[in-house]
PDB file of C-alpha atoms and ligand atoms in Angstrom:
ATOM      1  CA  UNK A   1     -31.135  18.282 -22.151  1.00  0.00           C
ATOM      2  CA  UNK A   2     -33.104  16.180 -24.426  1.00  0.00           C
ATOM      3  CA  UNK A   3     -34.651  13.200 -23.380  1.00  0.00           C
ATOM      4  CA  UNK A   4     -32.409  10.877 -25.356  1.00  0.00           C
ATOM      5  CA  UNK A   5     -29.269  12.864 -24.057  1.00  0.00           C
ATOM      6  CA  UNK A   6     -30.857  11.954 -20.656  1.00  0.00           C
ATOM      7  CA  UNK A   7     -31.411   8.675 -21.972  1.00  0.00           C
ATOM      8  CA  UNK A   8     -27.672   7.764 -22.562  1.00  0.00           C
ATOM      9  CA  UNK A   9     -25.962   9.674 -20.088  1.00  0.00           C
ATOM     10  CA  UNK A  10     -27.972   6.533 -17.657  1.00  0.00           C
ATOM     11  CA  UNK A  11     -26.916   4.246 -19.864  1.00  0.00           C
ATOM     12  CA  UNK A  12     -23.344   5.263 -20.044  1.00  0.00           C
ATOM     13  CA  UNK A  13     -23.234   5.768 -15.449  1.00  0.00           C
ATOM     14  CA  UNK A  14     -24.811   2.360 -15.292  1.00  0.00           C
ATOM     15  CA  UNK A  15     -21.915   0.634 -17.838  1.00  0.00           C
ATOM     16  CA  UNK A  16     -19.406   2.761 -16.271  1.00  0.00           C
ATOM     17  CA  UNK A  17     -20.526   1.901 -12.516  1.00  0.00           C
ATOM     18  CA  UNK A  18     -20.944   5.421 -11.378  1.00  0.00           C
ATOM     19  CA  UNK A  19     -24.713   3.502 -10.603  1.00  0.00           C
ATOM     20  CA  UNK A  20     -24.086   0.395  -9.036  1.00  0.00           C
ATOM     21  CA  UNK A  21     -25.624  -2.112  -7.315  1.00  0.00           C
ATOM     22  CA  UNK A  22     -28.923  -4.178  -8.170  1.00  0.00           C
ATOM     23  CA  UNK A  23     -31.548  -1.500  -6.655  1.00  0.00           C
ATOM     24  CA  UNK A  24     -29.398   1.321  -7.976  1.00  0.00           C
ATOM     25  CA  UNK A  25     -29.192   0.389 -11.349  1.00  0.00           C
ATOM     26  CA  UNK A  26     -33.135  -0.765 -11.401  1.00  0.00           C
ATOM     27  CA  UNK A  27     -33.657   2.213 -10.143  1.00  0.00           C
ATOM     28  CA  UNK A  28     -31.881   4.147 -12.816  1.00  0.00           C
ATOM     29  CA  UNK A  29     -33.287   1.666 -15.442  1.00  0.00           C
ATOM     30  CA  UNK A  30     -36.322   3.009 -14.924  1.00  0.00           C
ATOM     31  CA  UNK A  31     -35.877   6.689 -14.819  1.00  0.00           C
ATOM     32  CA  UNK A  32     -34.273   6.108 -18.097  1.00  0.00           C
ATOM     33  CA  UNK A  33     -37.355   3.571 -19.860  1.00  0.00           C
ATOM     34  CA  UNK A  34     -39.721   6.538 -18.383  1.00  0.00           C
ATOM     35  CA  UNK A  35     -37.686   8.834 -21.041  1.00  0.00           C
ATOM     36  CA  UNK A  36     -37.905   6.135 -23.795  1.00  0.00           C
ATOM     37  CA  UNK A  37     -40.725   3.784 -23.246  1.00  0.00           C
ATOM     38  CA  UNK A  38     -39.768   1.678 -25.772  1.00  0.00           C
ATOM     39  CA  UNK A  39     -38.478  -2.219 -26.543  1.00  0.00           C
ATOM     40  CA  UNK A  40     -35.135  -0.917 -27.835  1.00  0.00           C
ATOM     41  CA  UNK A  41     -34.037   1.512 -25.207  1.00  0.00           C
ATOM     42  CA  UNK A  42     -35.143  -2.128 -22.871  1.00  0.00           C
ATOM     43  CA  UNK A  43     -33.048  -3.907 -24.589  1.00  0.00           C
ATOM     44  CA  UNK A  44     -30.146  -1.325 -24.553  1.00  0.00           C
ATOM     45  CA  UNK A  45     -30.382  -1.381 -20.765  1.00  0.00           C
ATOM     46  CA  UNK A  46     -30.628  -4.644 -20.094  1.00  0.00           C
ATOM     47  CA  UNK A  47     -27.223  -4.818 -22.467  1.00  0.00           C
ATOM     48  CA  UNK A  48     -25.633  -2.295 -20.142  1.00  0.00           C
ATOM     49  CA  UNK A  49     -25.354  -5.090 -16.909  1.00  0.00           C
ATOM     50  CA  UNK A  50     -26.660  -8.505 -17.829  1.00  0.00           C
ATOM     51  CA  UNK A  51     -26.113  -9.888 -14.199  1.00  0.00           C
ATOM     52  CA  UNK A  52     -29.139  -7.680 -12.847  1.00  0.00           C
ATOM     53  CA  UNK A  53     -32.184  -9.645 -13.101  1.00  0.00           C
ATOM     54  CA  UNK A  54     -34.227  -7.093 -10.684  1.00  0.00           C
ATOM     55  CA  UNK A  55     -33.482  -4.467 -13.920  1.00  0.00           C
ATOM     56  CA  UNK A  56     -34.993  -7.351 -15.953  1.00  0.00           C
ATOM     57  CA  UNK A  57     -38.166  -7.377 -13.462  1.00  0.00           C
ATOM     58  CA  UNK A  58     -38.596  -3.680 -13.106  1.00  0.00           C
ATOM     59  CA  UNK A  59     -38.427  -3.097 -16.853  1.00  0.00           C
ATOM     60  CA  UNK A  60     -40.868  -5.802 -18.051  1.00  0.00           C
ATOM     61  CA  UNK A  61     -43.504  -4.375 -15.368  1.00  0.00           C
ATOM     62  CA  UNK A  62     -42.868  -0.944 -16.184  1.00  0.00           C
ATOM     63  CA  UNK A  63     -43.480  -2.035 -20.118  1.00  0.00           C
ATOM     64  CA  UNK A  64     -46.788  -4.265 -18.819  1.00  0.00           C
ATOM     65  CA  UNK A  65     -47.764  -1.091 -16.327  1.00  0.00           C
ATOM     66  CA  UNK A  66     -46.379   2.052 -16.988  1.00  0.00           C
ATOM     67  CA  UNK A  67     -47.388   2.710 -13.272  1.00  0.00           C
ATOM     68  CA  UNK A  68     -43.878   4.055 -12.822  1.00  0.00           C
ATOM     69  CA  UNK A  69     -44.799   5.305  -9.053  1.00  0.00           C
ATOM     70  CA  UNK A  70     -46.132   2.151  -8.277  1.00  0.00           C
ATOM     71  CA  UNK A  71     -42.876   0.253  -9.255  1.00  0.00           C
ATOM     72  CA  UNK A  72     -41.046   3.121  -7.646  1.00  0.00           C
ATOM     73  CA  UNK A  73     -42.397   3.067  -4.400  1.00  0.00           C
ATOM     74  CA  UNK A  74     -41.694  -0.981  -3.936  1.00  0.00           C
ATOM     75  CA  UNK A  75     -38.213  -0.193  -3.468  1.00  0.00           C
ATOM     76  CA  UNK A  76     -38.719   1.707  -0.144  1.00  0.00           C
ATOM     77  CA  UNK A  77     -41.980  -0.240   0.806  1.00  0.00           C
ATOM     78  CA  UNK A  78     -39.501  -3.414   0.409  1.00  0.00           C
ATOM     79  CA  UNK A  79     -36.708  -1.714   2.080  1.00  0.00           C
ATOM     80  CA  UNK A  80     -38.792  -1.306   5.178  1.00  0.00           C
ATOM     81  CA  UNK A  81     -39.878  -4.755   5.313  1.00  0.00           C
ATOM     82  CA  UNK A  82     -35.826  -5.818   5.105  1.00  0.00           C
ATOM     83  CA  UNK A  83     -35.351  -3.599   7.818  1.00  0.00           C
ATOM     84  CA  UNK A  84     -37.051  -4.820  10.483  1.00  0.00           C
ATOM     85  CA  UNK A  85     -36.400  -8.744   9.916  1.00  0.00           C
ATOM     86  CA  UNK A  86     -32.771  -7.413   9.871  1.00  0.00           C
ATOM     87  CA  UNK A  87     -33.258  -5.929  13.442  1.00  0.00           C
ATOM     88  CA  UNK A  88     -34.294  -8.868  14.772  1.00  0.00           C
ATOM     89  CA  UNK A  89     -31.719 -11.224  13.159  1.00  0.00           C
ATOM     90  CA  UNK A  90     -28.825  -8.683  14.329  1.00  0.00           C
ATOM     91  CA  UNK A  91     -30.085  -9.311  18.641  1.00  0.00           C
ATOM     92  CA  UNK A  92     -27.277  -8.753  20.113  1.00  0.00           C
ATOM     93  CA  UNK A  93     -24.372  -9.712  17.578  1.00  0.00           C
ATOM     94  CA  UNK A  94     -21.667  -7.615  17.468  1.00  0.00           C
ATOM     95  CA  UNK A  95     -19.366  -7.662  15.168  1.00  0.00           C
ATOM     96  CA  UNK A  96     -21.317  -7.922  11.621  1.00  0.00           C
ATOM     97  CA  UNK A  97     -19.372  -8.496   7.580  1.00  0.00           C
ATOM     98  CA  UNK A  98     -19.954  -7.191   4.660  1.00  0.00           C
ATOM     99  CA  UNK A  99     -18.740  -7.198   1.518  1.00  0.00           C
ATOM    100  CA  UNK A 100     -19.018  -4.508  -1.960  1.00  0.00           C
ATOM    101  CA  UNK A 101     -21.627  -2.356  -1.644  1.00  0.00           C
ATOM    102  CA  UNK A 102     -25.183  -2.959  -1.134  1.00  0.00           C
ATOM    103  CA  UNK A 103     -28.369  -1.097  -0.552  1.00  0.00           C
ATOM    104  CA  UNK A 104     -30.271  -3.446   1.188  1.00  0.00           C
ATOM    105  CA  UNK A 105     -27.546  -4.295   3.586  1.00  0.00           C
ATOM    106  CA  UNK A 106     -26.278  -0.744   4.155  1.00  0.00           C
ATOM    107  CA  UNK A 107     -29.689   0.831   4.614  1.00  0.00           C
ATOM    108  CA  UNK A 108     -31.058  -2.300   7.309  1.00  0.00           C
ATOM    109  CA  UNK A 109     -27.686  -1.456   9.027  1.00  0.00           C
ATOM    110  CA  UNK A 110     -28.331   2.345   9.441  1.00  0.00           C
ATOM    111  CA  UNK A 111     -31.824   1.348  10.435  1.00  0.00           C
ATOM    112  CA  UNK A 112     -30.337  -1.405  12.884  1.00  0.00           C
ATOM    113  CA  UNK A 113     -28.071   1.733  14.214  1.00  0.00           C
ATOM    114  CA  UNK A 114     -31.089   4.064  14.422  1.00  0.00           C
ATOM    115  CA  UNK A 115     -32.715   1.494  16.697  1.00  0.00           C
ATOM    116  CA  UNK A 116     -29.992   1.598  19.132  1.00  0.00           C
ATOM    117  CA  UNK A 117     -28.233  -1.629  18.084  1.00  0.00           C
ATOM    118  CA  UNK A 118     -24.695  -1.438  19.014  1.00  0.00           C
ATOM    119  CA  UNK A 119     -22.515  -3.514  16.632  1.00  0.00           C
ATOM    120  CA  UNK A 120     -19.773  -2.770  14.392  1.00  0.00           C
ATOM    121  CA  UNK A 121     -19.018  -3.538  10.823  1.00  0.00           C
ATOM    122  CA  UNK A 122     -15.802  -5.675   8.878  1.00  0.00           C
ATOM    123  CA  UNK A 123     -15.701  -5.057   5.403  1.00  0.00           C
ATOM    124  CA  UNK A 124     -13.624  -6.132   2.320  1.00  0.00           C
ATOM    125  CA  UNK A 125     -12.280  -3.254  -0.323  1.00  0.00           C
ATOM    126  CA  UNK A 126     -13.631  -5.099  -3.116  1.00  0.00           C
ATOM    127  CA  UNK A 127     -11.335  -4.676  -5.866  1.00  0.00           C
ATOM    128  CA  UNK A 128     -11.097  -3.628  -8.865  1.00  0.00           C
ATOM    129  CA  UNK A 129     -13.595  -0.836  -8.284  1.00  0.00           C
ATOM    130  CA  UNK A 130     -13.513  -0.551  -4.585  1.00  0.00           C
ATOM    131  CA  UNK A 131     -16.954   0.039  -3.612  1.00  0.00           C
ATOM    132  CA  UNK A 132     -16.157  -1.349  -0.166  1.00  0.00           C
ATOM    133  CA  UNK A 133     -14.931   2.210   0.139  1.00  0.00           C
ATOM    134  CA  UNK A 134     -18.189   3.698  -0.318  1.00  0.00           C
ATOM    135  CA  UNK A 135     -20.045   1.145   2.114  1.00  0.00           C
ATOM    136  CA  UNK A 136     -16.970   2.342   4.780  1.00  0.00           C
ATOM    137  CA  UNK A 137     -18.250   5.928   3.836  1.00  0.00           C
ATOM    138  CA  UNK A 138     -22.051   5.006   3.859  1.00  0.00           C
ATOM    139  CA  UNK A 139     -21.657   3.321   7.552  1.00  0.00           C
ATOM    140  CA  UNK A 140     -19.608   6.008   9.252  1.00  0.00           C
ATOM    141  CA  UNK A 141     -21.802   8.806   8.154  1.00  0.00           C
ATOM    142  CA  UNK A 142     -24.679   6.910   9.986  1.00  0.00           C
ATOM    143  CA  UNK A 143     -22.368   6.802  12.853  1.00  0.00           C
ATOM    144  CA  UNK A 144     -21.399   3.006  12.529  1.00  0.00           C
ATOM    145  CA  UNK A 145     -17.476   1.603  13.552  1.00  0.00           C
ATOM    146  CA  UNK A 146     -16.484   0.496  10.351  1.00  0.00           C
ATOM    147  CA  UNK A 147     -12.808  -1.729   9.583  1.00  0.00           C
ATOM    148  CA  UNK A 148     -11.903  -1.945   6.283  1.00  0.00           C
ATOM    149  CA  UNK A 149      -9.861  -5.052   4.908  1.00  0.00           C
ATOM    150  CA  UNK A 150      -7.940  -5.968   1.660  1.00  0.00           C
ATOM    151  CA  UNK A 151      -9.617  -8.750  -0.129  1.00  0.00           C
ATOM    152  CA  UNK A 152      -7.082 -11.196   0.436  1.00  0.00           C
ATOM    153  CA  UNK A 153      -7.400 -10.714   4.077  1.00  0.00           C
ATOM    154  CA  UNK A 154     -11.148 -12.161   4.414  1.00  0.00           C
ATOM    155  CA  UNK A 155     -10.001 -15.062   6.591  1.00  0.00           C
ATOM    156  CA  UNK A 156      -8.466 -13.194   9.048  1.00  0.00           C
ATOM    157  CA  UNK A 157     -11.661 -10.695   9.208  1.00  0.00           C
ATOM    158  CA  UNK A 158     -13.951 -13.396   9.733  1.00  0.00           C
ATOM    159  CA  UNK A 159     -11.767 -15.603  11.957  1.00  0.00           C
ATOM    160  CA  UNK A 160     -10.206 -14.233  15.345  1.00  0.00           C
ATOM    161  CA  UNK A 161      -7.154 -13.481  14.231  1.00  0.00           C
ATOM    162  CA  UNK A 162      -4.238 -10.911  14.346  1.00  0.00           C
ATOM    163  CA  UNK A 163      -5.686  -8.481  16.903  1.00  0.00           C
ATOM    164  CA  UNK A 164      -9.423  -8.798  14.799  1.00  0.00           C
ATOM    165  CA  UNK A 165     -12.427  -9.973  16.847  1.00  0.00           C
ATOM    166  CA  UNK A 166     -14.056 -13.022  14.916  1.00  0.00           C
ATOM    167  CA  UNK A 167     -18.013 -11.886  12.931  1.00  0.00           C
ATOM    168  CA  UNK A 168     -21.052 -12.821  14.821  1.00  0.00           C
ATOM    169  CA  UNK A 169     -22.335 -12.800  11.173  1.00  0.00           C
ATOM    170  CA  UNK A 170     -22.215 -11.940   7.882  1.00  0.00           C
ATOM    171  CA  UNK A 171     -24.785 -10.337   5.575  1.00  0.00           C
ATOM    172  CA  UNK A 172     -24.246  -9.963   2.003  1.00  0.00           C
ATOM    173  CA  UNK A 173     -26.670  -8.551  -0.708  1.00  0.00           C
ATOM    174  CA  UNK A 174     -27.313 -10.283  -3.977  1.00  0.00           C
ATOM    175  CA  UNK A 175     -28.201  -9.065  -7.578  1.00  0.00           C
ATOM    176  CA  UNK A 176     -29.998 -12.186  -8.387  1.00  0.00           C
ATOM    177  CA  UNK A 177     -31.875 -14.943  -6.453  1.00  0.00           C
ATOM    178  CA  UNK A 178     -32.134 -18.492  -7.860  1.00  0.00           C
ATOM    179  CA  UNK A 179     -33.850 -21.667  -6.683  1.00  0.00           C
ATOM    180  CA  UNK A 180     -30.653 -23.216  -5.787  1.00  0.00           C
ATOM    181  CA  UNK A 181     -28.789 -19.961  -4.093  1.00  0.00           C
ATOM    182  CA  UNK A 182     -28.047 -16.719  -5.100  1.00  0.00           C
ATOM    183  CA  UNK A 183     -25.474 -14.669  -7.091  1.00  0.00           C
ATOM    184  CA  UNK A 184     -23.356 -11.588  -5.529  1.00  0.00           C
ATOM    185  CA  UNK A 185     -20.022  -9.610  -5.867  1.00  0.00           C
ATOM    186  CA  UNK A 186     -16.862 -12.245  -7.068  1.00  0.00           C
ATOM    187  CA  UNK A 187     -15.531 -12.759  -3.357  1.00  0.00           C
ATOM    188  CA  UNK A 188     -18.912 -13.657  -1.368  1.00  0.00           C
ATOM    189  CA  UNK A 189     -18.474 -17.749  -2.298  1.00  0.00           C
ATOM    190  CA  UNK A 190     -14.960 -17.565  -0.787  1.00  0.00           C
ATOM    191  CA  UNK A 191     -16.506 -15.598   2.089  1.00  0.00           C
ATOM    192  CA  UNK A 192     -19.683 -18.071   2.827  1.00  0.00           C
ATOM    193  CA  UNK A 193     -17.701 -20.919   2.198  1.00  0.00           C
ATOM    194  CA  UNK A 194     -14.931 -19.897   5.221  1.00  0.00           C
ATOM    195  CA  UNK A 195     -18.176 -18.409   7.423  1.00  0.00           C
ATOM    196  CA  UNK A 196     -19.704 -21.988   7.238  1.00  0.00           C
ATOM    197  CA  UNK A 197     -16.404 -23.348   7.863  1.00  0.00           C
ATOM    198  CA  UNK A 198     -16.031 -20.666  11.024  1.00  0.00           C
ATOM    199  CA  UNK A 199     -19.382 -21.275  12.070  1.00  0.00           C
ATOM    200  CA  UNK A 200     -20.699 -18.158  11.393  1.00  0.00           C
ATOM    201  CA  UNK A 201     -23.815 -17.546   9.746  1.00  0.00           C
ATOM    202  CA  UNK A 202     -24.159 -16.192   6.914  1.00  0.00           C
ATOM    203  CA  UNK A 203     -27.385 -14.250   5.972  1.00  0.00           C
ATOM    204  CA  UNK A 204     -28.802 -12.642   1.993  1.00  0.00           C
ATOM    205  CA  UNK A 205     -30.573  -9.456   2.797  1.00  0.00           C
ATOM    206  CA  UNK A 206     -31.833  -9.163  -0.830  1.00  0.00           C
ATOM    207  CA  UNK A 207     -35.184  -7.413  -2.978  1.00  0.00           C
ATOM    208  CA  UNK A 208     -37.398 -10.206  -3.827  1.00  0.00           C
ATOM    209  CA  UNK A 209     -37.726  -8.615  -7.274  1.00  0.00           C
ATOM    210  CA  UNK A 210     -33.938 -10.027  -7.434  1.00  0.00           C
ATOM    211  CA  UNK A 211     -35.494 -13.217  -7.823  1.00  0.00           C
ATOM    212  CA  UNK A 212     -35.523 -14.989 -10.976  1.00  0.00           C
ATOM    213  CA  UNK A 213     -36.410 -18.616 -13.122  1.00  0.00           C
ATOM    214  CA  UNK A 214     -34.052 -17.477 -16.430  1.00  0.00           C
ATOM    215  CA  UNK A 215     -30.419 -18.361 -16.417  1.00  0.00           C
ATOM    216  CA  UNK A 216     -28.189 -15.400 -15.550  1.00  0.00           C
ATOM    217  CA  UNK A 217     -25.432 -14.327 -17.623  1.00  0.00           C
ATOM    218  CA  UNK A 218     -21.760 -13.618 -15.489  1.00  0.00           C
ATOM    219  CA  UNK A 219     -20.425 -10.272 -16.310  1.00  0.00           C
ATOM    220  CA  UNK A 220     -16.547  -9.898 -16.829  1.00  0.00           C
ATOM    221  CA  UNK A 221     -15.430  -6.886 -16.702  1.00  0.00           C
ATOM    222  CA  UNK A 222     -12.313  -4.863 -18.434  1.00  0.00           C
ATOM    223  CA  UNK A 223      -9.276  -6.262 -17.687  1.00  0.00           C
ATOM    224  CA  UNK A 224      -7.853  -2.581 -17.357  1.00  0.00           C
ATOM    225  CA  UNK A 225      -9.972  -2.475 -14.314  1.00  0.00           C
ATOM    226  CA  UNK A 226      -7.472  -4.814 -12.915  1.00  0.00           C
ATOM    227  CA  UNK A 227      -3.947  -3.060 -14.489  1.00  0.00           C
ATOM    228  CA  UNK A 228      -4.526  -0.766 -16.625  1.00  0.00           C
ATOM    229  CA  UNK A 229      -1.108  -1.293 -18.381  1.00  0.00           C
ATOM    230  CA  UNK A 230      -0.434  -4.559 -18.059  1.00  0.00           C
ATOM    231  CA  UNK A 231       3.198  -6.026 -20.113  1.00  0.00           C
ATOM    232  CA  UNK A 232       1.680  -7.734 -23.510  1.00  0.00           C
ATOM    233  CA  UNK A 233       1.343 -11.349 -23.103  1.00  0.00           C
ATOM    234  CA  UNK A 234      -0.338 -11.103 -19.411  1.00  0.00           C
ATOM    235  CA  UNK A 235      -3.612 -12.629 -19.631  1.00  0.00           C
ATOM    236  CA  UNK A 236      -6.071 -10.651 -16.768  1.00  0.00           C
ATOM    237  CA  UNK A 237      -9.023 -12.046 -15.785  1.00  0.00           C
ATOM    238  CA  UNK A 238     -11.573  -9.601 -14.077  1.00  0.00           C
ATOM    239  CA  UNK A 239     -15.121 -11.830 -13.657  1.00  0.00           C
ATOM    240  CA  UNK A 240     -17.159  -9.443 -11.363  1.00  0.00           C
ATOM    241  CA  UNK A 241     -19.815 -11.624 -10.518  1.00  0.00           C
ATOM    242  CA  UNK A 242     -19.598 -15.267  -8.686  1.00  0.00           C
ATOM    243  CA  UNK A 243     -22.646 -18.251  -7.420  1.00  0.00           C
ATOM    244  CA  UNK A 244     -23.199 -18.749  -3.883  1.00  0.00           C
ATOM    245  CA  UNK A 245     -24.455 -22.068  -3.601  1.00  0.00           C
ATOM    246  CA  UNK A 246     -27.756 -22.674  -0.438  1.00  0.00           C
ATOM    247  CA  UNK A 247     -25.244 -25.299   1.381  1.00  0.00           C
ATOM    248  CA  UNK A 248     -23.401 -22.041   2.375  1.00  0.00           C
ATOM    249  CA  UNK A 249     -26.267 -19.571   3.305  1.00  0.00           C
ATOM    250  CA  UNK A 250     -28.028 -19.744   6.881  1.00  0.00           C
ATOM    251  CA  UNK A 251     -31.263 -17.594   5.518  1.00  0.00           C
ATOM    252  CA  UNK A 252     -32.313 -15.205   2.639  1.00  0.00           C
ATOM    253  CA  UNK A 253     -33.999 -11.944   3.690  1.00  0.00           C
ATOM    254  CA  UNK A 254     -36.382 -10.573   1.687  1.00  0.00           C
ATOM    255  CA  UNK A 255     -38.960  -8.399   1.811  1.00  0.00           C
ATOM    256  CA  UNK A 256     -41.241 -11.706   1.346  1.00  0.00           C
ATOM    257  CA  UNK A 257     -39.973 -14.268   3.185  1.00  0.00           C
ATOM    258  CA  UNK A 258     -41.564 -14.687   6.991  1.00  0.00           C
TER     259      UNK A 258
HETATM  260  C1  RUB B   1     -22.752  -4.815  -6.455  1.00  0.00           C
HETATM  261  C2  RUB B   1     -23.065  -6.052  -5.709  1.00  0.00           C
HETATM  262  C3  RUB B   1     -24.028  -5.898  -4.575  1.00  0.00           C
HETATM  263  C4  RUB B   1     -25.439  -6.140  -5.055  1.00  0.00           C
HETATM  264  C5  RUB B   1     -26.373  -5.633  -3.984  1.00  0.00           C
HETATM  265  O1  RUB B   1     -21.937  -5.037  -7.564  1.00  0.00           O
HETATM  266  O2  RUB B   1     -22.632  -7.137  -5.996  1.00  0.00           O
HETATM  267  O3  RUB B   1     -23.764  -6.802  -3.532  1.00  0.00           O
HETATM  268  O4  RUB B   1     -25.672  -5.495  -6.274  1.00  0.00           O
HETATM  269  O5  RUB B   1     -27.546  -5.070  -4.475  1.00  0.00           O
HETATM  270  P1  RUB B   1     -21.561  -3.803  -8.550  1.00  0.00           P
HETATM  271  P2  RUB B   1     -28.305  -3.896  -3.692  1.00  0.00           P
HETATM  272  O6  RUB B   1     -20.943  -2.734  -7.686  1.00  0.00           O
HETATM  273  O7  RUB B   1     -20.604  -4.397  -9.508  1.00  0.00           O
HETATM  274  O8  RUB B   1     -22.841  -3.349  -9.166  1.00  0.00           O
HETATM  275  O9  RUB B   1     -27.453  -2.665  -3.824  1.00  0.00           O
HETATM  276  O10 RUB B   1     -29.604  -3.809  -4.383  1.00  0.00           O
HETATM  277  O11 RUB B   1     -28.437  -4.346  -2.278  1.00  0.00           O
END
């Protein structure tokens, strides 16, 4: 395959979500900038998900660099970091929500696991696209008790009710960090906001390369996502992307903080 067929065939897994999440589709970003080191193919990919700052980061250093294996290897090296403040925050807490899908959480989770923390996990579907299933898949591979709830049934996940146990805590990844708090998955406001209000604290576990000064741009999505043949005259609304203000966040993890 040529390296422009290469080229698109990112561009078209990162618009179509088969690559999601932040580290995912930086990740991918640069595989594909190493084929086409050049302003427009940056610009194309930045197109393909405005809400991903860390793409943003990793493509302006790779343009400054080109020390591709450098920027590479900060993804793990950062990882590791995440990890271990994870470890400590988890103690003894047992039961532990999430929400979407997210590499940092999932992998300081497995890690958590590997270190013989016993703890399960709650998490949310995450409609339209579900990738709550493929966190459920993710944590039971590792060996992790995973429960899986609809959206709409946050509050009773969180909260000790209907036969659920009430979370000990909730961590939730983040595809951009801001000054004043940070932006994740349309659901995680709802979710801090009824945490706080359960008393339950609620922790980022993000990439420091997620942070960022510039304004950040709120993708909405198809509205086929949502139904796919919806009557004429329904209006859908499908934003896939939502603020989570600092009053509602007990800490940010990051592969910098202390
Ligand atoms: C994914 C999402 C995740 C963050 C986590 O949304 O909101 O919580 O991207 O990032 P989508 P990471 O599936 O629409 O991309 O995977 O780097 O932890």
């Amino acid at each position: 395959m040529s390296n422009k067929k290469r080229f698109n065939k990112i561009v078209k897994d990162i618009k179509d979500l088969k690559i999601q999440g932040a580290s995912n589709v930086a990740k991918a970003s640069l595989r594909a900038y190493k084929l086409i080191p050049s302003k427009s193919s940056k610009q194309r990919l930045l197109k393909a998900r405005p809400t991903e700052p860390m793409m943003e980061n990793v493509l302006d250093l790779a343009e400054k660099t080109k020390d591709y294996k450098k920027i590479l290897a900060h993804f793990d090296e950062a990882q590791e970091k995440i990890n271990k403040k994870v470890l400590k925050l988890i103690g003894n807490k047992k039961v532990i929500f999430t929400h979407c899908h997210s590499t940092n959480v999932i992998k300081s989770l497995i890690y958590a696991k590997k270190k013989g923390k016993k703890f399960e996990v709650y998490n949310t579907e995450t409609r339209p696209l579900f990738q709550g299933r493929k966190t459920a898949r993710d944590l039971k591979k590792a060996g992790i008790k995973v429960t899986m709830f609809v959206d709409s049934a946050l509050g009773v996940a969180l909260s000790k009710e209907q036969g659920t146990k009430k979370a000990d805590m909730v961590l939730l990844g983040a595809d951009a960090l801001t000054k004043s708090g940070v932006i994740n998955k349309i659901g995680s406001e709802t979710i801090a906001n009824i945490a706080k209000d359960n008393k339950i604290p609620v922790y980022i576990v993000a990439d420091s390369w997620k942070f960022t000064k510039s304004k950040v741009l709120m993708e909405g999505r198809k509205m086929n996502e949502v139904w796919a043949k919806a009557p004429k005259g329904i209006k859908v609304k499908n934003p896939a992307f939502e603020f989570v203000p600092k009053k509602y966040i007990t800490g940010i993890i990051t592969d910098k903080t202390k």
